[in-house]
CSV table of C-alpha atoms in Angstrom, one decimal:
chain,number,residue,atom,x,y,z
X,1,ASP,CA,-10.0,94.1,149.4
X,2,GLN,CA,-10.7,90.4,149.3
X,3,GLN,CA,-9.6,89.0,152.6
X,4,VAL,CA,-10.6,85.4,151.8
X,5,LYS,CA,-9.8,83.8,148.4
X,6,GLN,CA,-10.8,80.5,146.9
X,7,ASN,CA,-8.7,80.6,143.7
X,8,SER,CA,-10.3,77.6,142.0
X,9,PRO,CA,-13.9,78.4,140.7
X,10,SER,CA,-14.5,74.7,140.0
X,11,LEU,CA,-13.0,71.3,140.5
X,12,SER,CA,-14.0,68.0,138.8
X,13,VAL,CA,-13.0,64.6,140.4
X,14,GLN,CA,-13.9,61.0,139.9
X,15,GLU,CA,-16.0,59.2,142.4
X,16,GLY,CA,-13.8,57.4,145.1
X,17,ARG,CA,-10.8,59.8,144.6
X,18,ILE,CA,-9.8,62.6,146.9
X,19,SER,CA,-11.2,66.2,146.5
X,20,ILE,CA,-9.1,69.0,147.8
X,21,LEU,CA,-10.5,72.4,148.1
X,22,ASN,CA,-8.3,75.3,149.0
X,23,CYS,CA,-8.8,78.8,150.7
X,24,ASP,CA,-6.2,81.6,151.3
X,25,TYR,CA,-6.5,84.5,153.6
X,26,THR,CA,-4.7,87.6,154.2
X,27,ASN,CA,-5.5,88.7,157.8
X,28,SER,CA,-3.9,87.0,160.8
X,29,MET,CA,-6.8,88.2,163.0
X,30,PHE,CA,-8.9,85.2,161.9
X,31,ASP,CA,-8.8,82.4,164.6
X,32,TYR,CA,-11.8,80.3,163.6
X,33,PHE,CA,-12.3,78.6,160.2
X,34,LEU,CA,-15.2,76.9,158.7
X,35,TRP,CA,-16.3,75.0,155.5
X,36,TYR,CA,-19.8,75.2,154.2
X,37,LYS,CA,-21.5,73.3,151.4
X,38,LYS,CA,-24.4,74.9,149.4
X,39,TYR,CA,-26.8,73.4,146.8
X,40,PRO,CA,-28.7,75.7,144.5
X,41,ALA,CA,-31.7,77.4,146.1
X,42,GLU,CA,-30.7,76.3,149.6
X,43,GLY,CA,-28.9,77.9,152.5
X,44,PRO,CA,-25.3,77.0,153.2
X,45,THR,CA,-24.8,73.7,155.3
X,46,PHE,CA,-22.2,73.7,157.9
X,47,LEU,CA,-19.6,70.9,157.4
X,48,ILE,CA,-16.6,71.2,159.6
X,49,SER,CA,-14.5,73.7,161.4
X,50,ILE,CA,-11.1,74.3,163.0
X,51,SER,CA,-9.7,76.8,165.5
X,52,SER,CA,-6.4,78.5,165.2
X,53,ILE,CA,-4.8,76.3,168.0
X,54,LYS,CA,-5.1,73.3,165.7
X,55,ASP,CA,-3.7,72.3,162.3
X,56,LYS,CA,-6.0,69.4,161.5
X,57,ASN,CA,-9.6,68.4,162.3
X,58,GLU,CA,-11.3,65.3,161.0
X,59,ASP,CA,-15.0,64.3,160.8
X,60,GLY,CA,-15.8,61.2,158.8
X,61,ARG,CA,-14.8,61.7,155.2
X,62,PHE,CA,-14.1,65.3,155.7
X,63,THR,CA,-10.6,66.7,157.0
X,64,VAL,CA,-9.8,70.4,157.3
X,65,PHE,CA,-6.0,71.4,157.4
X,66,LEU,CA,-4.9,74.8,158.6
X,67,ASN,CA,-1.4,76.3,157.8
X,68,LYS,CA,-1.3,79.5,159.8
X,69,SER,CA,2.2,80.6,158.6
X,70,ALA,CA,1.1,80.3,155.0
X,71,LYS,CA,-2.5,81.6,155.8
X,72,HIS,CA,-3.9,78.5,153.9
X,73,LEU,CA,-6.9,76.4,154.7
X,74,SER,CA,-7.9,73.2,152.9
X,75,LEU,CA,-10.7,70.7,152.9
X,76,HIS,CA,-10.1,67.1,151.9
X,77,ILE,CA,-13.0,64.8,151.1
X,78,VAL,CA,-12.1,61.3,150.7
X,79,PRO,CA,-13.5,59.2,149.2
X,80,SER,CA,-15.6,61.6,147.0
X,81,GLN,CA,-19.1,60.8,146.3
X,82,PRO,CA,-21.5,62.1,143.6
X,83,GLY,CA,-23.7,63.6,146.4
X,84,ASP,CA,-20.8,65.7,147.4
X,85,SER,CA,-21.3,67.7,144.2
X,86,ALA,CA,-22.1,71.3,145.4
X,87,VAL,CA,-20.6,74.7,145.9
X,88,TYR,CA,-18.1,74.7,148.8
X,89,PHE,CA,-17.3,77.9,150.7
X,90,CYS,CA,-14.6,78.7,153.2
X,91,ALA,CA,-15.6,81.1,156.0
X,92,LEU,CA,-13.4,82.8,158.5
X,93,THR,CA,-14.1,84.7,161.7
X,94,SER,CA,-12.3,86.1,164.8
X,95,SER,CA,-13.2,85.7,168.3
X,96,ASN,CA,-13.9,89.4,168.8
X,97,THR,CA,-16.6,89.4,166.1
X,98,GLY,CA,-19.1,87.0,165.1
X,99,LYS,CA,-19.4,87.7,161.4
X,100,LEU,CA,-18.3,85.2,158.9
X,101,ILE,CA,-16.1,86.3,156.0
X,102,PHE,CA,-16.9,84.1,153.1
X,103,GLY,CA,-14.7,83.1,150.1
X,104,GLN,CA,-16.3,83.2,146.6
X,105,GLY,CA,-16.8,79.4,146.5
X,106,THR,CA,-15.6,76.4,144.5
X,107,THR,CA,-18.0,74.2,142.6
X,108,LEU,CA,-17.3,70.6,143.1
X,109,GLN,CA,-18.4,68.0,140.5
X,110,VAL,CA,-17.9,64.4,141.4
X,111,LYS,CA,-18.4,62.1,138.5
X,112,PRO,CA,-19.7,58.6,138.9
S,1,ASP,CA,-32.7,70.8,158.1
S,2,SER,CA,-30.7,73.3,160.1
S,3,GLY,CA,-33.4,74.3,162.4
S,4,VAL,CA,-33.5,77.8,161.2
S,5,THR,CA,-36.6,79.0,159.3
S,6,GLN,CA,-37.1,82.0,157.1
S,7,THR,CA,-40.2,83.4,155.4
S,8,PRO,CA,-41.2,84.2,152.8
S,9,LYS,CA,-39.2,81.9,150.4
S,10,HIS,CA,-39.8,84.2,147.5
S,11,LEU,CA,-40.6,87.8,147.2
S,12,ILE,CA,-41.3,89.8,144.1
S,13,THR,CA,-41.8,93.6,144.5
S,14,ALA,CA,-41.3,96.8,142.7
S,15,THR,CA,-38.7,99.5,143.0
S,16,GLY,CA,-39.4,102.0,145.8
S,17,GLN,CA,-41.3,99.5,147.9
S,18,ARG,CA,-40.6,98.2,151.4
S,19,VAL,CA,-40.4,94.6,152.4
S,20,THR,CA,-39.9,92.6,155.7
S,21,LEU,CA,-38.1,89.3,155.8
S,22,ARG,CA,-38.5,87.0,158.9
S,23,CYS,CA,-36.1,84.7,160.5
S,24,SER,CA,-36.6,82.2,163.5
S,25,PRO,CA,-33.3,80.9,164.9
S,26,ARG,CA,-32.7,77.4,166.2
S,27,SER,CA,-34.1,76.7,169.6
S,28,GLY,CA,-31.9,78.1,172.2
S,29,ASP,CA,-29.7,80.1,169.9
S,30,LEU,CA,-29.4,83.8,171.0
S,31,SER,CA,-27.4,85.1,168.0
S,32,VAL,CA,-29.0,86.0,164.6
S,33,TYR,CA,-27.1,87.0,161.6
S,34,TRP,CA,-28.2,88.3,158.3
S,35,TYR,CA,-26.3,87.8,155.0
S,36,GLN,CA,-26.9,88.9,151.4
S,37,GLN,CA,-25.8,86.7,148.5
S,38,SER,CA,-25.9,88.6,145.1
S,39,LEU,CA,-24.5,87.2,141.9
S,40,ASP,CA,-21.4,89.6,141.8
S,41,GLN,CA,-20.7,89.9,145.6
S,42,GLY,CA,-20.9,86.5,147.1
S,43,LEU,CA,-22.1,86.1,150.7
S,44,GLN,CA,-21.8,89.3,152.4
S,45,PHE,CA,-22.4,89.9,156.2
S,46,LEU,CA,-25.1,92.5,156.9
S,47,ILE,CA,-25.8,92.6,160.7
S,48,GLN,CA,-25.8,90.5,163.8
S,49,TYR,CA,-28.1,90.6,166.9
S,50,TYR,CA,-27.5,88.9,170.3
S,51,ASN,CA,-30.4,88.4,172.6
S,52,GLY,CA,-32.3,91.5,171.2
S,53,GLU,CA,-29.3,93.8,170.9
S,54,GLU,CA,-27.2,94.8,167.9
S,55,ARG,CA,-23.9,93.2,168.2
S,56,ALA,CA,-22.1,93.8,164.8
S,57,LYS,CA,-22.6,95.6,161.5
S,58,GLY,CA,-21.4,94.9,158.1
S,59,ASN,CA,-21.9,96.8,154.9
S,60,ILE,CA,-25.5,97.3,155.5
S,61,LEU,CA,-27.3,100.1,153.6
S,62,GLU,CA,-29.0,102.8,155.5
S,63,ARG,CA,-32.2,101.8,153.7
S,64,PHE,CA,-32.0,98.5,155.4
S,65,SER,CA,-32.6,97.9,159.2
S,66,ALA,CA,-33.2,94.9,161.4
S,67,GLN,CA,-34.4,93.9,164.9
S,68,GLN,CA,-34.4,90.9,167.2
S,69,PHE,CA,-37.6,90.4,169.3
S,70,PRO,CA,-37.9,88.9,172.8
S,71,ASP,CA,-38.9,85.6,171.4
S,72,LEU,CA,-35.5,85.8,169.5
S,73,HIS,CA,-36.9,85.9,166.0
S,74,SER,CA,-35.5,88.5,163.8
S,75,GLU,CA,-36.8,90.7,160.9
S,76,LEU,CA,-34.9,92.5,158.2
S,77,ASN,CA,-36.5,95.4,156.8
S,78,LEU,CA,-35.6,96.7,153.3
S,79,SER,CA,-37.0,99.9,152.1
S,80,SER,CA,-36.9,102.3,149.0
S,81,LEU,CA,-35.9,99.0,147.1
S,82,GLU,CA,-33.7,99.4,144.1
S,83,LEU,CA,-33.1,96.8,141.3
S,84,GLY,CA,-29.7,96.1,142.8
S,85,ASP,CA,-31.3,94.9,146.0
S,86,SER,CA,-32.4,91.7,144.2
S,87,ALA,CA,-30.5,88.9,145.9
S,88,LEU,CA,-30.8,85.9,148.2
S,89,TYR,CA,-31.1,86.9,151.8
S,90,PHE,CA,-30.0,84.3,154.5
S,91,CYS,CA,-30.4,84.3,158.1
S,92,ALA,CA,-28.2,82.2,160.4
S,93,SER,CA,-28.0,81.5,164.1
S,94,SER,CA,-25.4,80.4,166.6
S,95,GLY,CA,-25.5,79.3,170.1
S,96,GLN,CA,-23.3,79.4,173.2
S,97,GLY,CA,-21.0,76.6,174.4
S,98,ALA,CA,-18.0,75.0,172.8
S,99,THR,CA,-18.8,76.1,169.2
S,100,PRO,CA,-20.2,79.5,169.3
S,101,TYR,CA,-18.7,80.4,166.0
S,102,GLU,CA,-20.5,77.9,164.0
S,103,GLN,CA,-23.5,79.4,162.3
S,104,TYR,CA,-26.5,77.5,160.9
S,105,PHE,CA,-28.2,78.9,157.9
S,106,GLY,CA,-31.8,79.0,157.0
S,107,PRO,CA,-33.1,78.3,153.4
S,108,GLY,CA,-33.0,81.9,152.4
S,109,THR,CA,-35.5,84.5,150.9
S,110,ARG,CA,-35.1,85.2,147.2
S,111,LEU,CA,-36.0,88.9,146.7
S,112,THR,CA,-36.6,90.1,143.2
S,113,VAL,CA,-37.1,93.9,142.6
S,114,THR,CA,-38.8,94.7,139.2
């Protein structure tokens, strides 16, 4: 039973363009949503988060959008840079449990 | 640098053996989480400790156990190791305040069981 899905295993974009990474979930109990970036042989690095009471949160080049009715989360990176090339995971949690449920990840390649 | 440290970085051992993985959380964080990342399962939650007490459990095998000590560091003990236990093991910590759900991960321990 996969509660969190990142349906695109990979994404390739040109430097300077927008990268859009998507995440779908099935359970309405989630009320806090996070994005992590991961390089090979390193731990996930926290990027940005959003709570269920908001539909958008921005931090520099990164914006997270939440559509609760569609149970859909997206991360926009603009402008994309070659250093953004990594695996991106969405992770969801609920306020009554601390554990994060991760998607399978999307590998982003930003071409110079 | 997340501020979370894990040792050792790599561990190679044989089936049937027992190993201990160590984690030190960020300064001031009371919660410690353990996750397993294997090739076919992605990142899976194992267990959470909060200020020395077990708070939540995921799909952690009975052969695995963990504890959090008074100085807040945590250890994950894996026993009767099997080939399928080969994976990356990550520790994460989180604090109190406005963003208690944001977890910060250590660099991981790569366990290879031969």
